[in-house]
PDB file of C-alpha atoms in Angstrom:
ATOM      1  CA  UNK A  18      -2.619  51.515  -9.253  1.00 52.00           C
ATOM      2  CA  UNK A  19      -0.449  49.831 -12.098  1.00 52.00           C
ATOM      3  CA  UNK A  20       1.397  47.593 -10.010  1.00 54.00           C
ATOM      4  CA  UNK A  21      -2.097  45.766  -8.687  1.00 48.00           C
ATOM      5  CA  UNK A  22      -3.755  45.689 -12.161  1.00 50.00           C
ATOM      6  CA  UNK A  23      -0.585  44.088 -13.464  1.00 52.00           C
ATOM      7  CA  UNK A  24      -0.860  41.495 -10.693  1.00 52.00           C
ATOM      8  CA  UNK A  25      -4.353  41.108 -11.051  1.00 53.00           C
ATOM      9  CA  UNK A  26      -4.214  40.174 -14.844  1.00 56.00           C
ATOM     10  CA  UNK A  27      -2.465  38.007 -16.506  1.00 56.00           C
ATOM     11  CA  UNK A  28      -1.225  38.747 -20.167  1.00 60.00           C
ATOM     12  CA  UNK A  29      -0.067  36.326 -22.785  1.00 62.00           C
ATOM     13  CA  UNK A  30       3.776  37.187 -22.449  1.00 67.00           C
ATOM     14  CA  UNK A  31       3.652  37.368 -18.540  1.00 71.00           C
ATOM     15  CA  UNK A  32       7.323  36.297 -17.061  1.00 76.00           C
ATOM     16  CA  UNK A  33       4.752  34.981 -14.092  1.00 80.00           C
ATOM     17  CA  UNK A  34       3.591  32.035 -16.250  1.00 84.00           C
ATOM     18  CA  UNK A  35       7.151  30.499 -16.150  1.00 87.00           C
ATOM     19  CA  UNK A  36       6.554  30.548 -12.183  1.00 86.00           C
ATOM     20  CA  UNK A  37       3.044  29.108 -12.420  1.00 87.00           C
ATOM     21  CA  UNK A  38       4.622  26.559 -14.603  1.00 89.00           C
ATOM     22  CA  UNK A  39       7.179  25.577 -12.256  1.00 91.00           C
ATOM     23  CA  UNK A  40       5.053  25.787  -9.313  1.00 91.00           C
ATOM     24  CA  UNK A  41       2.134  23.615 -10.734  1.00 92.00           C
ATOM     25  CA  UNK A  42       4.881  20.984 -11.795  1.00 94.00           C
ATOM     26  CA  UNK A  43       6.046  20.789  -8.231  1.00 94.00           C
ATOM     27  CA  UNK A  44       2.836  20.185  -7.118  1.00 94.00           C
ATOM     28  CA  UNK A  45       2.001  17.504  -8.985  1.00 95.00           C
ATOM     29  CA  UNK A  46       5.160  15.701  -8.633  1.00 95.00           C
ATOM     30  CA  UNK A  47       3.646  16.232  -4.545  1.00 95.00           C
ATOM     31  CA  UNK A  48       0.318  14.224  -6.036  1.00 95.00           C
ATOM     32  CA  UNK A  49       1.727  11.894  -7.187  1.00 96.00           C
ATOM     33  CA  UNK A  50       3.972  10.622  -3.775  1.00 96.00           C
ATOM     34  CA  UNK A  51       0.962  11.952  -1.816  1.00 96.00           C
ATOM     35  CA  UNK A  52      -1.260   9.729  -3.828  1.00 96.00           C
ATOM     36  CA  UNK A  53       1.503   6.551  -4.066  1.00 96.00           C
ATOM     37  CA  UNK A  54       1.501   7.073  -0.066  1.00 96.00           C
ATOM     38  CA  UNK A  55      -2.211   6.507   0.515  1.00 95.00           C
ATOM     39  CA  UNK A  56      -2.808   3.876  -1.982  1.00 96.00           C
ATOM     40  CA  UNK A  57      -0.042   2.015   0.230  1.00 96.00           C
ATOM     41  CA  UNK A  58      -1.974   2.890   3.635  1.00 94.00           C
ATOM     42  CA  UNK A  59      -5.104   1.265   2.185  1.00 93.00           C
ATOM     43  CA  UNK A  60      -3.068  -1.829   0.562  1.00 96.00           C
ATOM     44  CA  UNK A  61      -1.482  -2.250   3.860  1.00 96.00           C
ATOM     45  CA  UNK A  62      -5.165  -2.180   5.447  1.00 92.00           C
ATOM     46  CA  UNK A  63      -6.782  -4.378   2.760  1.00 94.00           C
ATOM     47  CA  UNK A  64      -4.123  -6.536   3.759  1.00 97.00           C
ATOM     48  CA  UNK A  65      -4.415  -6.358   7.821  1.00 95.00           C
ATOM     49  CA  UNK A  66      -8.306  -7.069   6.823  1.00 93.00           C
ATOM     50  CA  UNK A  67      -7.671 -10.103   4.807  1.00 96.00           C
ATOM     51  CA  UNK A  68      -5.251 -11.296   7.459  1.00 96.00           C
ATOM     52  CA  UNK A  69      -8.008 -10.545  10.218  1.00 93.00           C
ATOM     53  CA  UNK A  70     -10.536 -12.737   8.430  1.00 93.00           C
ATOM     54  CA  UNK A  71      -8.368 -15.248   7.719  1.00 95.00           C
ATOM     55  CA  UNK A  72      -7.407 -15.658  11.278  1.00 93.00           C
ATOM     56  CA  UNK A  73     -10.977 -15.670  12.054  1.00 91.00           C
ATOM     57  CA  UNK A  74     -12.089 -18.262   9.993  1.00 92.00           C
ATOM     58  CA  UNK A  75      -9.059 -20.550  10.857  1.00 92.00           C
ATOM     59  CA  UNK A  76      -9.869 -19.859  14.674  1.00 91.00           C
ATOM     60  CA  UNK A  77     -13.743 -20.298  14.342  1.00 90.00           C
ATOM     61  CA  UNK A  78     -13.432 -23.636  11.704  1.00 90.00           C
ATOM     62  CA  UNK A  79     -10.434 -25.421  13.278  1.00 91.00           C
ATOM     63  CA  UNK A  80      -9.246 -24.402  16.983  1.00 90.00           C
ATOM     64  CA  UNK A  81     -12.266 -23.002  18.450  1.00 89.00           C
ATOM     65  CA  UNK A  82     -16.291 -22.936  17.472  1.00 87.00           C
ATOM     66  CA  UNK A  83     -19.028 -20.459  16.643  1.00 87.00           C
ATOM     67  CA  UNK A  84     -20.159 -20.483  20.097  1.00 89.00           C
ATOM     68  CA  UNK A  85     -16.771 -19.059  21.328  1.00 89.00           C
ATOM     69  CA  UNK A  86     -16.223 -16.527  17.802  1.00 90.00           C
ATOM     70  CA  UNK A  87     -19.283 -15.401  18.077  1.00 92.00           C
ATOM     71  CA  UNK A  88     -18.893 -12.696  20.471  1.00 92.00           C
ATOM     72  CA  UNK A  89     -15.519 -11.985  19.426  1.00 92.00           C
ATOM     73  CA  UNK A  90     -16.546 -11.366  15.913  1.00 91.00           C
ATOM     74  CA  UNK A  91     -19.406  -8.871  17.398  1.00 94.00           C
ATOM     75  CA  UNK A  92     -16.890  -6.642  19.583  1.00 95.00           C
ATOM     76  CA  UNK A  93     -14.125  -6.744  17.213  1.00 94.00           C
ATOM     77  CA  UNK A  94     -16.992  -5.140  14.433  1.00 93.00           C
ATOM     78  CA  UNK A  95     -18.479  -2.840  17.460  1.00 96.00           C
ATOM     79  CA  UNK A  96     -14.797  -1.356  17.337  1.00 95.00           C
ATOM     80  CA  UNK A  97     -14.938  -0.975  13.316  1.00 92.00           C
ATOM     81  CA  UNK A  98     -17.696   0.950  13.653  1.00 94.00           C
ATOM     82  CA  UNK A  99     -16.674   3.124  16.767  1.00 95.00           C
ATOM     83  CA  UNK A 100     -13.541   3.661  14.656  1.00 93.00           C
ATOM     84  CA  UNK A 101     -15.591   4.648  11.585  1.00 90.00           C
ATOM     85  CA  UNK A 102     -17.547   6.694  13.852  1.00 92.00           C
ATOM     86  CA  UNK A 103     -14.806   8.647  15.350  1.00 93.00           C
ATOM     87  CA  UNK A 104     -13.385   9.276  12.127  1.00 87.00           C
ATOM     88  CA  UNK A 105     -16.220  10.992  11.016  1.00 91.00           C
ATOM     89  CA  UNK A 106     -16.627  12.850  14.560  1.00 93.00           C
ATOM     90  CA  UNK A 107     -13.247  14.200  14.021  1.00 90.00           C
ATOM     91  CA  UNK A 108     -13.055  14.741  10.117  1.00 85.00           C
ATOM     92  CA  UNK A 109     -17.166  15.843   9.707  1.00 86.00           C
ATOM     93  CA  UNK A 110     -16.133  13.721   6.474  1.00 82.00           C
ATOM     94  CA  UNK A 111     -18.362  10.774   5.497  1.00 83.00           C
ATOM     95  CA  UNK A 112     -16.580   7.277   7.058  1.00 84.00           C
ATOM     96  CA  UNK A 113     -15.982   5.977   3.412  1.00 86.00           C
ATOM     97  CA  UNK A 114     -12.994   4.925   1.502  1.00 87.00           C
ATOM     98  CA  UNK A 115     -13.165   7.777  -0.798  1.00 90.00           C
ATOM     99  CA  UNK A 116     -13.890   9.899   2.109  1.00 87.00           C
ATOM    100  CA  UNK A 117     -10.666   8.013   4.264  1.00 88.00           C
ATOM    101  CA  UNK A 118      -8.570   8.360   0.807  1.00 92.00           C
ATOM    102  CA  UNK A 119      -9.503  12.072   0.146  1.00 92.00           C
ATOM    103  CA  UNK A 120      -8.762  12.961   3.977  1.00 91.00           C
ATOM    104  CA  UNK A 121      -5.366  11.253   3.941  1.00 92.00           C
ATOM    105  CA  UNK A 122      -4.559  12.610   0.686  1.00 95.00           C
ATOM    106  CA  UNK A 123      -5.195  16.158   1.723  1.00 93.00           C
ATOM    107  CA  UNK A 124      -3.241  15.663   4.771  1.00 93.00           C
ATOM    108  CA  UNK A 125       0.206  13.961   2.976  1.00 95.00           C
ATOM    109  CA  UNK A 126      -0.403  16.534   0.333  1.00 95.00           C
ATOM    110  CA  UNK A 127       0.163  19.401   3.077  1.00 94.00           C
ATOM    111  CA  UNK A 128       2.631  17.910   5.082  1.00 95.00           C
ATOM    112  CA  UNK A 129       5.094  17.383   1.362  1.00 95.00           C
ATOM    113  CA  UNK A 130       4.001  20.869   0.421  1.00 94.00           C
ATOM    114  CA  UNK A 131       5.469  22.021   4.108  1.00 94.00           C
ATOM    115  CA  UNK A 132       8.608  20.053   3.890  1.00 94.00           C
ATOM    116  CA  UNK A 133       9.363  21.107   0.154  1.00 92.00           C
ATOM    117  CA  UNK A 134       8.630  25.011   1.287  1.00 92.00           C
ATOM    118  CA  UNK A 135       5.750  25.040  -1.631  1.00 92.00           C
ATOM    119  CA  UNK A 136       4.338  28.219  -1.372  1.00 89.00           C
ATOM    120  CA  UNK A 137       0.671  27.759  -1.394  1.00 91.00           C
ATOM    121  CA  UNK A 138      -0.344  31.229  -1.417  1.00 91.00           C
ATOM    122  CA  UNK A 139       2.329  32.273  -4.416  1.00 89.00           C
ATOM    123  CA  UNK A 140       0.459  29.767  -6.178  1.00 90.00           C
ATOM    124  CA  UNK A 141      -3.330  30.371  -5.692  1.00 89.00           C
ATOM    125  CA  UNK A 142      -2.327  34.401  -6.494  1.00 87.00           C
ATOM    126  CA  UNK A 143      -0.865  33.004  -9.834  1.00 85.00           C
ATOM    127  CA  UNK A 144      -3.893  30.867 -10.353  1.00 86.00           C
ATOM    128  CA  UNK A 145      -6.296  33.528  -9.956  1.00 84.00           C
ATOM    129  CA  UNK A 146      -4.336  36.085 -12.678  1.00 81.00           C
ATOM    130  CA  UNK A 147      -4.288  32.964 -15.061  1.00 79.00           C
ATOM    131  CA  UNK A 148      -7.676  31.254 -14.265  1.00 80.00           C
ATOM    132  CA  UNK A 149      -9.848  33.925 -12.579  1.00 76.00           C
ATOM    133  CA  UNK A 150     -13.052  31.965 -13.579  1.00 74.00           C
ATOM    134  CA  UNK A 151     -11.875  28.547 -12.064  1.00 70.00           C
ATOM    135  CA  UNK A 152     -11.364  27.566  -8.680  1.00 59.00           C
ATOM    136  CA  UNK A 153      -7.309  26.309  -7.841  1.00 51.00           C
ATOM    137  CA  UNK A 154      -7.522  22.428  -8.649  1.00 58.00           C
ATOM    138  CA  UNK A 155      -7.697  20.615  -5.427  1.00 54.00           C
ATOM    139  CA  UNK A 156      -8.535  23.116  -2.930  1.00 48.00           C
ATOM    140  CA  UNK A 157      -9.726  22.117  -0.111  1.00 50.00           C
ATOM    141  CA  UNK A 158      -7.867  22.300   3.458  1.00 47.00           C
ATOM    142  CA  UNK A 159      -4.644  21.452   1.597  1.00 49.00           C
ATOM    143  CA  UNK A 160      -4.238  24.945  -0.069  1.00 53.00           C
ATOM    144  CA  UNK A 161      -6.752  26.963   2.020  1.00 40.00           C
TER     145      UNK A 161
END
């Protein structure tokens, strides 16, 4: 009986807040390259975007005309939306860029946290003895 109150609370010279410590560090030094990896995804789209309108405009004002863009312009946003569409068929997350960012971040987040062995459950057990009115930051389907 002992053993699971001690792990159940959390006193103020507890040898378990050194691991919290360390463990929290690690993850946010996995934030932070989780984070720096999206942010490039959507700079690298931003860019494919700009580079897709550009080649539009140059196509529709100098080799061809609106008659011929026209359609082209129509399918090519049909498949933006079916895109948008399946993302949010396959995510139930809304087709935003805060939903696209929070989706990708959650899913570089677990993938670092498998390669670096974090152990996700050590840490929500330490979270609860030291926080057991808050909620482990970020959880979602990262730490579930």
């Amino acid at each position: 009986m002992e053993t699971l109150i001690y792990r159940s609370l959390a006193m103020p010279d507890d040898p378990r807040r050194e691991e919290l410590d360390r463990l929290e560090r690690e993850k946010a030094r996995i934030d932070k390259r989780a984070r720096a990896k999206v942010w490039t995804e959507l700079y690298c789209g931003l860019g494919l975007l700009v580079a897709q309108t550009a080649g539009f405009m140059r196509l529709t004002f100098w080799e061809l005309s609106w008659d011929v863009m026209e359609p082209i312009c129509f399918f090519v946003a049909s498949v933006h939306f079916a895109l948008a569409y399946c993302f949010f068929l396959r995510t139930s997350t809304e087709p935003s860029f805060e939903g696209y960012f929070r989706r990708r971040f959650q899913t570089k987040q677990r993938k670092m946290m498998d390669e670096h062995n974090f152990n996700v459950l050590r840490y929500r057990e330490l979270r609860r003895a030291f926080y057991p009115d808050e909620a482990a930051p970020d959880t979602g389907r990262a730490l579930a």
